Short mmCIF file of C-alpha atoms in Angstrom, two decimals:
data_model
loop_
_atom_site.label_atom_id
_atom_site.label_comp_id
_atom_site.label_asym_id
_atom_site.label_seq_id
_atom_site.Cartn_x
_atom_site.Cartn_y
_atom_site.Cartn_z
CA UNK A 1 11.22 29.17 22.06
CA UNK A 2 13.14 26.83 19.83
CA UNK A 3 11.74 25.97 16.32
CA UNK A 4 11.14 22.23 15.33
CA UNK A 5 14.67 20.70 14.17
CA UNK A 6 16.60 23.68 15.16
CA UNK A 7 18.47 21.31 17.44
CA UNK A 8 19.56 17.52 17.18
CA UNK A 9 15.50 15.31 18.04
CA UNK A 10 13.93 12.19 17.68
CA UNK A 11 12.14 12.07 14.36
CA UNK A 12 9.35 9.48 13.86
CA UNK A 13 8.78 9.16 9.82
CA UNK A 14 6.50 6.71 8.00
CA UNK A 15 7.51 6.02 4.21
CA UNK A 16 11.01 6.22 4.49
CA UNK A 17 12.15 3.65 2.41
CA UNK A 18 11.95 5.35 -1.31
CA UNK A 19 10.56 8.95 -3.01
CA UNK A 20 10.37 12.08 -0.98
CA UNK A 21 10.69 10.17 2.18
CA UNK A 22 14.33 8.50 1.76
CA UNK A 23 15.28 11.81 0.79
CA UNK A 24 13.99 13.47 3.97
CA UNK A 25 15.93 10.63 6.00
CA UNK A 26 18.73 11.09 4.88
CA UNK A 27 18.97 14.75 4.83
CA UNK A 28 17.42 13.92 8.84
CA UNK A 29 20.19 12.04 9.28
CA UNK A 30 22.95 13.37 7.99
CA UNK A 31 22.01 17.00 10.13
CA UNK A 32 22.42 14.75 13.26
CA UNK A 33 18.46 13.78 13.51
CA UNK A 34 17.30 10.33 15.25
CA UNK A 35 15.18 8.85 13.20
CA UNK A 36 12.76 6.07 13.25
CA UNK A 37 11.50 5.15 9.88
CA UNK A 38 8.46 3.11 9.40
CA UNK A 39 7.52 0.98 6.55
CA UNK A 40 7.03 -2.14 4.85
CA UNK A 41 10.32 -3.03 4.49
CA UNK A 42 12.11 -0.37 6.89
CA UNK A 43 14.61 -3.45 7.72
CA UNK A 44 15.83 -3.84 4.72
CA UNK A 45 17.29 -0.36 4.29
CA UNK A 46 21.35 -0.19 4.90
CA UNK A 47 21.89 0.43 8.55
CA UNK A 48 22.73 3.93 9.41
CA UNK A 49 23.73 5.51 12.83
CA UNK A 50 20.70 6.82 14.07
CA UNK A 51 18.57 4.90 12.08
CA UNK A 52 15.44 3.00 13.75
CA UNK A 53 14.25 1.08 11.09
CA UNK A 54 10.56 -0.61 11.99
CA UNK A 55 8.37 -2.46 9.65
CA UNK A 56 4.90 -2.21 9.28
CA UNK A 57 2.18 -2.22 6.97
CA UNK A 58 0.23 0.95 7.37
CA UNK A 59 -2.51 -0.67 5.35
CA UNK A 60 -3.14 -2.40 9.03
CA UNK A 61 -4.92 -1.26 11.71
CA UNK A 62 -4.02 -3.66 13.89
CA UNK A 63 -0.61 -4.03 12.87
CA UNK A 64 0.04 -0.06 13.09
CA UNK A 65 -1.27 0.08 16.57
CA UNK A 66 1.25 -3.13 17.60
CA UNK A 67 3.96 -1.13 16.06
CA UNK A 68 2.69 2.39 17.87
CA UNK A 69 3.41 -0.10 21.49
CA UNK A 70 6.35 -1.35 20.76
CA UNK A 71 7.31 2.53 19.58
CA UNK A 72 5.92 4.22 22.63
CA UNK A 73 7.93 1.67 25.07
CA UNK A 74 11.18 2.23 23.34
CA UNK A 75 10.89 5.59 22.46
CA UNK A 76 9.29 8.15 24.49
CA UNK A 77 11.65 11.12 23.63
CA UNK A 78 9.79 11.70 20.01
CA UNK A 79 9.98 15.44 19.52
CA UNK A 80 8.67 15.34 15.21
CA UNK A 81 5.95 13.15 13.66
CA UNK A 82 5.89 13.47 9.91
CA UNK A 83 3.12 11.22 8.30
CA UNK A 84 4.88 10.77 5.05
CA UNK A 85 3.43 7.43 3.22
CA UNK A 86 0.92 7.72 0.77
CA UNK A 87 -0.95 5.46 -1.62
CA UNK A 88 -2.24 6.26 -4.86
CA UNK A 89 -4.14 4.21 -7.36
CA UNK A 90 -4.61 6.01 -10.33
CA UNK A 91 -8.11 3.77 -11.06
CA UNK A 92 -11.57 5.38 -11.22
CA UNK A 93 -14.30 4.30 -9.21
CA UNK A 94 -15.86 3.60 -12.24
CA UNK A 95 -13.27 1.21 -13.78
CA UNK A 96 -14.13 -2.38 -14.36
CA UNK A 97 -10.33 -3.02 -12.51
CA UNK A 98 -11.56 -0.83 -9.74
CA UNK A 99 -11.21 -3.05 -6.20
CA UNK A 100 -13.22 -1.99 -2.89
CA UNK A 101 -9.72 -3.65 -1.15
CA UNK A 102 -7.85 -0.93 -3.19
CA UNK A 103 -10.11 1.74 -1.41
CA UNK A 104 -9.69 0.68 2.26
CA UNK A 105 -6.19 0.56 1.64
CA UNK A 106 -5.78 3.73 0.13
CA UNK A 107 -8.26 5.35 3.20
CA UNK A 108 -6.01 3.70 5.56
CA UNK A 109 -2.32 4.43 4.82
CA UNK A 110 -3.57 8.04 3.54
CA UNK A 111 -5.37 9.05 6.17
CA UNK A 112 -6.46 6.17 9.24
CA UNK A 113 -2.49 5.76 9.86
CA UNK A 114 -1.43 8.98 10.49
CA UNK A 115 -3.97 9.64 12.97
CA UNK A 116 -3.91 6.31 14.90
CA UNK A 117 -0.23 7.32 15.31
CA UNK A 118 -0.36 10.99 15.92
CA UNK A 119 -2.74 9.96 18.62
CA UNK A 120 -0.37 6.85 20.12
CA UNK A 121 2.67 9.78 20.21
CA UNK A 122 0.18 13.14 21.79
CA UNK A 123 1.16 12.12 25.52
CA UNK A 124 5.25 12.81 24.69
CA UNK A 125 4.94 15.53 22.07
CA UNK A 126 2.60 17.40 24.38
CA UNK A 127 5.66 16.92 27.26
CA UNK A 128 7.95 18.41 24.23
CA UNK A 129 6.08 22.02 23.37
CA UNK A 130 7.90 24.19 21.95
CA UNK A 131 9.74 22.14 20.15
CA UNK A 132 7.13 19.17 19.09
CA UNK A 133 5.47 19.06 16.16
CA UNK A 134 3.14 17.32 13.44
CA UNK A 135 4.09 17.31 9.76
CA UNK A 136 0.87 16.17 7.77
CA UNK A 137 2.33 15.47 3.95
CA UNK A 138 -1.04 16.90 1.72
CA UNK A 139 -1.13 17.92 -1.60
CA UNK A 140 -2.44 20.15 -3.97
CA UNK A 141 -5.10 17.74 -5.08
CA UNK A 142 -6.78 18.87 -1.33
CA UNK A 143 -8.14 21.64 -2.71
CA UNK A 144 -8.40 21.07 -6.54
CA UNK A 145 -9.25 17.47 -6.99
CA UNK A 146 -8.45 15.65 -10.21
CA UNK A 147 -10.68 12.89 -12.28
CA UNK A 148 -8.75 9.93 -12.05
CA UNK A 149 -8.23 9.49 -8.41
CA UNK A 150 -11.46 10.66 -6.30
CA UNK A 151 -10.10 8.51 -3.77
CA UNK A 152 -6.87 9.77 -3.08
CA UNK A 153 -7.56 13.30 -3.27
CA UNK A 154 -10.49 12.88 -0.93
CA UNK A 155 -7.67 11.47 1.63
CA UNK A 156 -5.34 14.64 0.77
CA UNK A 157 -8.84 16.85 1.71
CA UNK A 158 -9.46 15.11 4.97
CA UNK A 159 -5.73 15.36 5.94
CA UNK A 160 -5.61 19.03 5.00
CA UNK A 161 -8.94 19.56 7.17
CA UNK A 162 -7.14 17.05 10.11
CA UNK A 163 -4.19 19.03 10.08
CA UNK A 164 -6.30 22.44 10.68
CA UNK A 165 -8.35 20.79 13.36
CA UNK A 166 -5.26 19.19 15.50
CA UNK A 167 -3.70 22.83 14.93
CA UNK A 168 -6.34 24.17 16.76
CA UNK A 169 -6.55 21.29 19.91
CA UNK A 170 -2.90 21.97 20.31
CA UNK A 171 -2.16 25.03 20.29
CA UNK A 172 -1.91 25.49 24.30
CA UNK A 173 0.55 22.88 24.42
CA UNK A 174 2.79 24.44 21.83
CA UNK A 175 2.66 21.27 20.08
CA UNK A 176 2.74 22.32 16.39
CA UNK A 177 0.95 21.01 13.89
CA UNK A 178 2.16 21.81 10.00
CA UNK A 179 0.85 20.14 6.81
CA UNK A 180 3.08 20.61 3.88
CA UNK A 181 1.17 21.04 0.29
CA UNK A 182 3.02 19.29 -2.51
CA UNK A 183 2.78 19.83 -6.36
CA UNK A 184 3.27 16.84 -8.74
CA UNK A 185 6.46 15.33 -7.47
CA UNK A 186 8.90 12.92 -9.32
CA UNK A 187 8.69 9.81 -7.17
CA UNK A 188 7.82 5.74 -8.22
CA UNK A 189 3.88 6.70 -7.03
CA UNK A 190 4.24 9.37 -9.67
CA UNK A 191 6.40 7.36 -12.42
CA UNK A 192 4.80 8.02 -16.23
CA UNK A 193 2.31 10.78 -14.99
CA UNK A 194 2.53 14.08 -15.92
CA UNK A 195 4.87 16.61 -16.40
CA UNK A 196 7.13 19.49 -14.68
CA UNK A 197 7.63 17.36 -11.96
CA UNK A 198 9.83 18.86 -9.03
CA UNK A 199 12.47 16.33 -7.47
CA UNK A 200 12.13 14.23 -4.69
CA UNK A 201 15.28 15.99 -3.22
CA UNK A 202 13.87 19.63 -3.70
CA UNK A 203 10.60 18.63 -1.81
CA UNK A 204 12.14 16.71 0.74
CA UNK A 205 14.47 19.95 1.48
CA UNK A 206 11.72 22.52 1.20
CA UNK A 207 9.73 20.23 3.63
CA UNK A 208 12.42 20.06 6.31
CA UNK A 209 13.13 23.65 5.74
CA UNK A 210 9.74 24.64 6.52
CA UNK A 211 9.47 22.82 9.70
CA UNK A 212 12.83 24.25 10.66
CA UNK A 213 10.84 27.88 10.30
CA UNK A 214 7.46 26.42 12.45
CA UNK A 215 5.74 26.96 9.09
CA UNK A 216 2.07 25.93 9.71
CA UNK A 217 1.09 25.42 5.95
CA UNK A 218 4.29 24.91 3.17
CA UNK A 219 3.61 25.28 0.47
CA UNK A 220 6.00 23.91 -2.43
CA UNK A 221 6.56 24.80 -6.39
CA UNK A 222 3.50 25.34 -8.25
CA UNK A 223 1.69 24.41 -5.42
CA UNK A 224 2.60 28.28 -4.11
CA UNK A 225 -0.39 29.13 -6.16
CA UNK A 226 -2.97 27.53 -4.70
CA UNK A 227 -4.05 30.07 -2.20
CA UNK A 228 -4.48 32.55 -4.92
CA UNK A 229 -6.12 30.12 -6.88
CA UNK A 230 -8.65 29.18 -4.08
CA UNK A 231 -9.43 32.87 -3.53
CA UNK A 232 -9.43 34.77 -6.67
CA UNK A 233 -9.80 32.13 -9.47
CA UNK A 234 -11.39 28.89 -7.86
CA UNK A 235 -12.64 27.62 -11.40
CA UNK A 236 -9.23 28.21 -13.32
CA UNK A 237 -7.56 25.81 -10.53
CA UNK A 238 -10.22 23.20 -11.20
CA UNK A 239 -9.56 23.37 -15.21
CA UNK A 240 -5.81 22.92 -14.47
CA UNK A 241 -5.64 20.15 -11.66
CA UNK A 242 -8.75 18.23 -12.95
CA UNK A 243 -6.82 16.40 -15.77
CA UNK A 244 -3.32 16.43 -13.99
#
């Protein structure tokens, strides 16, 4: 049974316009990879063969599930769905700045989005087992949140848990379902914060070379520590991720 990307498919990824996920598209691309990229400004990216740019604002409910029609009409040979965008704000709840707007948009692109269009794209991937998959972007901030953004790593959490539950209602349609755990990446939602940052480049490839493998869980640089961490020394991975 072939493996995710181990032959030329229709790739559907949102956040493709800057960080980890212009990286992944054009690595997609370049390996002979279909690819419609969603985002906010997906038009405005230099036209590519095999480049479906579509934009949408993921913030949107309604607007992702126009976007999911047109899609499903035009596309119905969709083998890969990697829910890529991601919003951070690094703003506690209990910051004067702090904006309930910020929080519904953070909920929604993070972790509304993805599954409003996993679900729009489950009829064709389901046709495609064996070779159809879900890539869930998480993070290491799943398991060991930090201070500053309760928000966002509450999304991660819930995507991590998503991921695990899909895995499980798929399974007898071979339809895989793979969440990829990042450590602190260099990208413009990570610009100024911390340090020992891995490139955008070296996740995007360790990404794509994971779902080339049918990896269920990736995990990526440091974040290769986290299921020690989780099992053996739970507290130490709080102390180091809390103030990250």
């Amino acid at each position: 049974m072939p493996y995710p990307l181990s032959m030329p498919s229709k790739i559907m990824l949102t956040g493709g316009t800057s960080g980890i996920g212009a990286e992944m598209l054009t690595m997609l691309l370049a390996a002979g990879h279909e690819v419609i990229v969603v985002a906010r400004r997906a038009s405005e990216l230099e036209p590519q063969a095999g480049m479906h740019p579509y934009d949408c604002d993921l913030a949107d409910a309604q607007a992702v599930t126009a976007m999911m029609a047109s899609v499903s009409q035009t596309h119905e040979d969709i083998t890969v769905l990697i829910n890529n965008a991601a919003l951070q704000y690094a703003v506690p709840l209990t910051a004067e700045e702090f904006d309930p707007v910020m929080m519904d948009a953070e909920v929604m692109i993070n972790l509304i989005a993805p599954a409003l269009i996993t679900h729009a794209l489950l009829p064709g991937l389901r046709q495609h087992g064996g070779r159809a998959a879900v890539v869930n972007i998480s993070s290491g901030l799943a398991f060991f949140p930090k201070q500053q953004t309760a928000l966002y790593c509450a999304t991660k959490a819930a995507i991590h848990s998503f991921s695990q539950s899909l895995r499980y209602q798929l399974e007898e349609d071979g339809v895989g379902v793979i969440e990829a755990i990042l450590p602190l990446v260099d990208t413009p939602m990570t610009h100024g914060r911390g340090s020992g940052k891995i490139s955008a480049s070296a996740a995007a490839k360790a990404i794509l070379d994971g779902i080339g493998r049918g990896q269920p869980e990736i995990y990526i640089g440091k974040a290769k520590l986290i299921p020690y961490l989780t099992r053996l020394m739970p507290s130490l991975g709080r102390k180091i991720l809390r103030g990250s």
